[in-house]
Amino acid sequence: MNKIGIDLGGTKIEGILVNENYKTIERKRIQTNQEKGYSSILESIQSMVLELSQESDDKFSIGICTPGALSLDSGLIKNSNTQCLIGRDLQNDLKNILHCDISIENDANCFALAEAKLGAGKNSNLVFGVIMGTGVGGGIIINGQIHRGRTNIAGEWGHHCLHTGGNSCYCGKKGCVETYISGPALENKWSEMTNQNQSLSEIMKNSDNPNFDNWKKTFLDNFGLALANVIDILDPDTIVLGGGVSNIDFLYNEGKNTVYEKVFSDIIDTPIIKNELGDSAGVFGACML
Ligand SMILES: [Zn+2]
């Protein structure tokens, strides 16, 4: 059976048709048009599925990778960056339009699944896939399957409390990991220290700035402690980093060492490695649902 995967991003919708060995048959990409609202997103997905299905000479399954989480009670989307999806029953609405079953999963789990099966974690039994971008999320893959947990929050290390009484988080708590090591959090910290509003990639070119070492040390301490806490509980075979922040090279040497210093075990050697699929992890993960 072939597989169609759709990655519903904030700015683009990407679709892929693959065969049973995940070899790409067809690929498409369109603008999300968030401002046109929910019905426009449904129409875009419908036309993309239609186009992809015309290239398929076999039956196919459909999986959707979406930003945000599905509420376990209602099946509705919550906490999504794509605002017009919040509170919507995307799964059933698509089912009604496309007249077939749809699997749907959040982007962190899709990322982790794709990297565990096809990417940087492919020879590991237990993979922790990390997204460090606009937010901080994670997915746990055990023997090729998503581990969702009793209430569907397994892997949500972004909302561990890192500093009691610390930065306020949109989730209503204080001191969450996300408020220290997401892209925007790192940019805010830099702006606080230097009065310069710069993007993360611009900040990385400022290593001769007198504030840089201090900014970097704070970042590494937070990254190290947050990920060491995960290892102490989960002890994964491999940790794969994704999202914009994962492009920072020092995470894979100094960052890794900082994690190791803070882990409970004295024989720690957990690989902490960069993703291999890049932006394609979402569509491939969606195919695998
Ligand atoms: Zn939070």
CSV table of C-alpha atoms and ligand atoms in Angstrom, one decimal:
chain,number,residue,atom,x,y,z
A,1,MET,CA,0.0,0.0,0.0
A,2,ASN,CA,1.2,3.5,-0.8
A,3,LYS,CA,1.1,6.3,1.8
A,4,ILE,CA,0.2,10.0,1.6
A,5,GLY,CA,1.7,12.3,4.2
A,6,ILE,CA,0.7,15.9,4.7
A,7,ASP,CA,2.7,18.3,6.9
A,8,LEU,CA,0.5,21.2,7.9
A,9,GLY,CA,2.9,24.0,8.7
A,10,GLY,CA,2.3,27.7,9.7
A,11,THR,CA,3.4,29.0,6.3
A,12,LYS,CA,3.2,26.0,3.9
A,13,ILE,CA,1.4,22.7,3.4
A,14,GLU,CA,3.7,20.0,2.2
A,15,GLY,CA,2.4,16.7,0.8
A,16,ILE,CA,4.2,13.5,-0.3
A,17,LEU,CA,3.2,10.2,-1.8
A,18,VAL,CA,5.5,7.3,-1.0
A,19,ASN,CA,5.5,3.6,-1.7
A,20,GLU,CA,5.7,1.0,1.1
A,21,ASN,CA,9.5,1.4,1.4
A,22,TYR,CA,9.0,5.2,1.8
A,23,LYS,CA,10.4,5.9,-1.6
A,24,THR,CA,9.0,9.2,-2.9
A,25,ILE,CA,6.6,9.0,-5.8
A,26,GLU,CA,5.4,12.6,-5.8
A,27,ARG,CA,5.8,15.7,-3.8
A,28,LYS,CA,3.9,19.0,-3.6
A,29,ARG,CA,4.1,22.2,-1.6
A,30,ILE,CA,1.6,25.1,-1.3
A,31,GLN,CA,1.1,28.2,0.8
A,32,THR,CA,-1.0,27.7,4.0
A,33,ASN,CA,-3.1,30.9,3.6
A,34,GLN,CA,-3.8,31.0,7.3
A,35,GLU,CA,-5.5,34.4,7.0
A,36,LYS,CA,-8.2,32.8,4.8
A,37,GLY,CA,-9.2,30.7,7.7
A,38,TYR,CA,-10.0,27.1,8.5
A,39,SER,CA,-12.1,26.2,5.5
A,40,SER,CA,-9.3,27.3,3.2
A,41,ILE,CA,-6.9,25.0,5.0
A,42,LEU,CA,-9.4,22.1,4.6
A,43,GLU,CA,-9.7,22.9,0.9
A,44,SER,CA,-6.0,23.0,0.4
A,45,ILE,CA,-5.5,19.6,2.1
A,46,GLN,CA,-8.3,18.2,0.0
A,47,SER,CA,-6.9,19.3,-3.3
A,48,MET,CA,-3.4,18.2,-2.3
A,49,VAL,CA,-4.7,14.7,-1.4
A,50,LEU,CA,-6.6,14.6,-4.7
A,51,GLU,CA,-3.5,15.6,-6.8
A,52,LEU,CA,-1.2,13.1,-5.0
A,53,SER,CA,-3.8,10.3,-5.2
A,54,GLN,CA,-3.8,10.6,-9.0
A,55,GLU,CA,-0.2,9.6,-9.0
A,56,SER,CA,-0.9,6.5,-7.0
A,57,ASP,CA,-1.4,3.1,-8.8
A,58,ASP,CA,-2.3,1.4,-5.5
A,59,LYS,CA,-4.5,2.0,-2.4
A,60,PHE,CA,-3.1,4.5,0.0
A,61,SER,CA,-3.3,5.6,3.6
A,62,ILE,CA,-3.4,9.3,4.7
A,63,GLY,CA,-1.5,10.7,7.6
A,64,ILE,CA,-1.4,14.4,8.7
A,65,CYS,CA,1.3,16.1,10.8
A,66,THR,CA,-0.1,19.1,12.6
A,67,PRO,CA,1.3,21.8,14.8
A,68,GLY,CA,-0.2,21.6,18.3
A,69,ALA,CA,-1.6,18.7,20.3
A,70,LEU,CA,-4.9,16.8,20.0
A,71,SER,CA,-6.9,17.0,23.2
A,72,LEU,CA,-7.4,13.5,24.5
A,73,ASP,CA,-11.0,14.2,25.6
A,74,SER,CA,-12.4,15.9,22.6
A,75,GLY,CA,-10.1,15.1,19.8
A,76,LEU,CA,-9.9,18.8,19.1
A,77,ILE,CA,-6.7,20.6,18.4
A,78,LYS,CA,-5.2,22.7,21.2
A,79,ASN,CA,-2.0,24.8,21.6
A,80,SER,CA,-1.4,25.3,17.9
A,81,ASN,CA,0.8,28.0,16.3
A,82,THR,CA,-1.7,27.9,13.4
A,83,GLN,CA,-4.4,29.8,15.3
A,84,CYS,CA,-7.3,28.9,13.1
A,85,LEU,CA,-6.9,25.2,13.9
A,86,ILE,CA,-7.5,25.6,17.6
A,87,GLY,CA,-10.7,24.0,18.8
A,88,ARG,CA,-11.3,22.4,15.4
A,89,ASP,CA,-12.0,18.7,14.8
A,90,LEU,CA,-9.6,18.5,11.9
A,91,GLN,CA,-9.6,14.7,11.9
A,92,ASN,CA,-13.4,14.2,11.5
A,93,ASP,CA,-13.8,17.2,9.2
A,94,LEU,CA,-11.2,15.7,6.8
A,95,LYS,CA,-12.7,12.3,7.1
A,96,ASN,CA,-16.0,13.7,6.0
A,97,ILE,CA,-14.5,15.5,3.0
A,98,LEU,CA,-12.2,12.8,1.9
A,99,HIS,CA,-14.4,9.8,2.8
A,100,CYS,CA,-11.6,7.8,4.3
A,101,ASP,CA,-9.8,7.3,7.6
A,102,ILE,CA,-7.2,9.8,8.5
A,103,SER,CA,-4.4,9.5,11.1
A,104,ILE,CA,-3.3,12.7,12.7
A,105,GLU,CA,-0.4,13.4,15.0
A,106,ASN,CA,1.5,16.4,16.3
A,107,ASP,CA,4.7,17.6,14.7
A,108,ALA,CA,7.1,16.6,17.5
A,109,ASN,CA,5.8,13.0,17.4
A,110,CYS,CA,6.0,12.9,13.6
A,111,PHE,CA,9.5,14.3,13.7
A,112,ALA,CA,10.6,11.7,16.2
A,113,LEU,CA,9.0,8.9,14.3
A,114,ALA,CA,10.5,9.8,11.0
A,115,GLU,CA,14.0,10.3,12.5
A,116,ALA,CA,13.7,7.0,14.4
A,117,LYS,CA,12.7,5.0,11.3
A,118,LEU,CA,14.6,6.7,8.4
A,119,GLY,CA,16.9,9.3,9.9
A,120,ALA,CA,19.5,9.9,12.6
A,121,GLY,CA,18.0,7.4,15.1
A,122,LYS,CA,17.4,4.6,12.7
A,123,ASN,CA,19.4,1.9,14.5
A,124,SER,CA,18.1,2.7,18.0
A,125,ASN,CA,15.3,1.1,20.0
A,126,LEU,CA,14.4,4.1,22.1
A,127,VAL,CA,14.7,7.5,20.4
A,128,PHE,CA,13.9,10.8,22.0
A,129,GLY,CA,13.2,13.3,19.2
A,130,VAL,CA,13.6,16.9,20.3
A,131,ILE,CA,12.1,20.0,18.6
A,132,MET,CA,13.8,23.3,19.6
A,133,GLY,CA,12.3,26.0,17.5
A,134,THR,CA,9.5,28.5,18.2
A,135,GLY,CA,8.6,26.2,21.0
A,136,VAL,CA,10.3,23.2,22.6
A,137,GLY,CA,8.7,19.8,22.2
A,138,GLY,CA,9.6,16.2,22.0
A,139,GLY,CA,8.5,12.7,21.0
A,140,ILE,CA,9.4,9.3,22.3
A,141,ILE,CA,9.7,6.4,19.9
A,142,ILE,CA,10.0,2.9,21.3
A,143,ASN,CA,10.7,0.1,18.8
A,144,GLY,CA,9.3,2.1,16.0
A,145,GLN,CA,6.1,3.1,17.8
A,146,ILE,CA,5.1,6.5,19.2
A,147,HIS,CA,4.8,6.3,23.0
A,148,ARG,CA,2.0,8.8,23.8
A,149,GLY,CA,1.5,8.0,27.5
A,150,ARG,CA,-1.7,7.8,29.5
A,151,THR,CA,-2.8,11.4,28.8
A,152,ASN,CA,-1.0,12.0,25.5
A,153,ILE,CA,1.7,14.3,26.9
A,154,ALA,CA,4.7,11.9,26.9
A,155,GLY,CA,7.8,13.7,25.8
A,156,GLU,CA,6.6,17.2,26.5
A,157,TRP,CA,9.9,18.2,28.2
A,158,GLY,CA,9.4,21.8,27.0
A,159,HIS,CA,7.1,22.4,30.0
A,160,HIS,CA,9.3,20.8,32.7
A,161,CYS,CA,10.0,23.4,35.3
A,162,LEU,CA,13.6,24.3,35.0
A,163,HIS,CA,13.7,27.3,37.4
A,164,THR,CA,11.1,27.6,40.2
A,165,GLY,CA,9.4,31.0,40.0
A,166,GLY,CA,11.2,31.7,36.7
A,167,ASN,CA,10.0,33.1,33.3
A,168,SER,CA,6.3,33.1,32.7
A,169,CYS,CA,5.1,30.6,30.1
A,170,TYR,CA,1.9,30.7,27.9
A,171,CYS,CA,0.9,27.4,29.5
A,172,GLY,CA,0.2,29.3,32.8
A,173,LYS,CA,3.3,28.0,34.7
A,174,LYS,CA,6.6,29.6,35.5
A,175,GLY,CA,10.1,28.5,34.7
A,176,CYS,CA,9.3,26.1,31.8
A,177,VAL,CA,12.2,24.8,29.7
A,178,GLU,CA,10.6,26.4,26.6
A,179,THR,CA,10.9,29.9,28.1
A,180,TYR,CA,14.7,29.5,28.3
A,181,ILE,CA,15.9,27.5,25.2
A,182,SER,CA,13.3,28.1,22.4
A,183,GLY,CA,14.5,30.3,19.6
A,184,PRO,CA,12.5,33.3,20.8
A,185,ALA,CA,13.6,32.8,24.4
A,186,LEU,CA,17.3,32.8,23.3
A,187,GLU,CA,16.8,35.9,21.2
A,188,ASN,CA,15.0,37.7,24.1
A,189,LYS,CA,17.9,36.8,26.5
A,190,TRP,CA,20.4,38.3,24.0
A,191,SER,CA,18.3,41.4,23.6
A,192,GLU,CA,18.2,41.8,27.4
A,193,MET,CA,21.9,41.5,27.6
A,194,THR,CA,22.9,43.7,24.6
A,195,ASN,CA,19.9,45.8,23.7
A,196,GLN,CA,20.1,44.4,20.2
A,197,ASN,CA,17.3,42.6,18.6
A,198,GLN,CA,18.9,39.9,16.5
A,199,SER,CA,17.8,36.6,15.1
A,200,LEU,CA,19.5,33.5,16.4
A,201,SER,CA,21.6,33.1,13.3
A,202,GLU,CA,22.8,36.7,13.6
A,203,ILE,CA,23.6,36.2,17.3
A,204,MET,CA,25.8,33.2,16.4
A,205,LYS,CA,28.0,35.5,14.3
A,206,ASN,CA,28.7,37.7,17.3
A,207,SER,CA,31.1,35.5,19.2
A,208,ASP,CA,33.5,38.5,19.7
A,209,ASN,CA,30.7,40.4,21.5
A,210,PRO,CA,31.7,40.7,25.2
A,211,ASN,CA,28.3,39.3,26.2
A,212,PHE,CA,28.4,36.3,23.9
A,213,ASP,CA,30.2,33.9,26.3
A,214,ASN,CA,27.8,34.7,29.1
A,215,TRP,CA,24.8,34.2,26.9
A,216,LYS,CA,26.2,30.9,25.6
A,217,LYS,CA,27.0,29.7,29.1
A,218,THR,CA,23.5,30.4,30.3
A,219,PHE,CA,22.1,28.7,27.3
A,220,LEU,CA,24.3,25.6,27.7
A,221,ASP,CA,23.5,25.3,31.4
A,222,ASN,CA,19.8,25.4,30.7
A,223,PHE,CA,20.0,23.0,27.8
A,224,GLY,CA,22.3,20.6,29.8
A,225,LEU,CA,20.0,20.5,32.8
A,226,ALA,CA,16.8,20.2,30.8
A,227,LEU,CA,18.1,17.3,28.7
A,228,ALA,CA,19.9,15.6,31.6
A,229,ASN,CA,16.5,15.5,33.4
A,230,VAL,CA,15.0,13.7,30.4
A,231,ILE,CA,17.9,11.2,30.3
A,232,ASP,CA,17.5,10.5,34.0
A,233,ILE,CA,13.9,9.4,33.5
A,234,LEU,CA,14.0,7.9,29.9
A,235,ASP,CA,17.6,6.9,29.3
A,236,PRO,CA,17.1,6.8,25.6
A,237,ASP,CA,19.5,5.1,23.1
A,238,THR,CA,19.7,8.2,21.0
A,239,ILE,CA,18.6,11.9,21.2
A,240,VAL,CA,17.9,13.6,17.9
A,241,LEU,CA,17.7,17.4,17.8
A,242,GLY,CA,15.5,19.3,15.3
A,243,GLY,CA,14.0,22.7,14.8
A,244,GLY,CA,15.8,26.0,14.1
A,245,VAL,CA,17.9,25.9,17.3
A,246,SER,CA,19.3,22.5,16.4
A,247,ASN,CA,21.4,24.2,13.7
A,248,ILE,CA,23.7,25.6,16.4
A,249,ASP,CA,26.9,23.5,16.2
A,250,PHE,CA,28.1,23.9,19.8
A,251,LEU,CA,25.1,21.9,21.1
A,252,TYR,CA,26.8,18.7,19.7
A,253,ASN,CA,30.1,19.1,21.6
A,254,GLU,CA,30.0,21.6,24.5
A,255,GLY,CA,26.2,21.2,24.8
A,256,LYS,CA,26.5,17.4,24.9
A,257,ASN,CA,29.2,17.6,27.5
A,258,THR,CA,27.1,19.9,29.7
A,259,VAL,CA,24.3,17.4,29.5
A,260,TYR,CA,26.7,14.6,30.5
A,261,GLU,CA,28.0,16.6,33.5
A,262,LYS,CA,24.4,16.9,34.9
A,263,VAL,CA,23.2,13.3,34.3
A,264,PHE,CA,22.9,11.0,37.3
A,265,SER,CA,25.0,8.2,35.7
A,266,ASP,CA,28.9,8.3,35.6
A,267,ILE,CA,29.1,6.2,32.4
A,268,ILE,CA,26.9,8.4,30.2
A,269,ASP,CA,27.5,8.2,26.4
A,270,THR,CA,24.1,8.9,25.0
A,271,PRO,CA,24.5,10.1,21.4
A,272,ILE,CA,23.0,13.6,21.0
A,273,ILE,CA,22.9,14.2,17.3
A,274,LYS,CA,21.5,16.4,14.6
A,275,ASN,CA,18.5,15.3,12.5
A,276,GLU,CA,19.1,13.9,9.0
A,277,LEU,CA,15.7,14.6,7.4
A,278,GLY,CA,15.6,18.3,8.0
A,279,ASP,CA,12.3,19.9,7.0
A,280,SER,CA,11.1,16.6,5.5
A,281,ALA,CA,10.7,14.8,8.8
A,282,GLY,CA,7.1,16.1,9.1
A,283,VAL,CA,5.8,14.6,5.9
A,284,PHE,CA,7.6,11.4,6.3
A,285,GLY,CA,6.4,11.0,9.9
A,286,ALA,CA,2.9,11.7,8.6
A,287,CYS,CA,3.2,8.8,6.1
A,288,MET,CA,4.2,6.4,8.9
A,289,LEU,CA,1.2,7.0,11.1
B,1,ZN,ZN,5.0,26.0,30.0
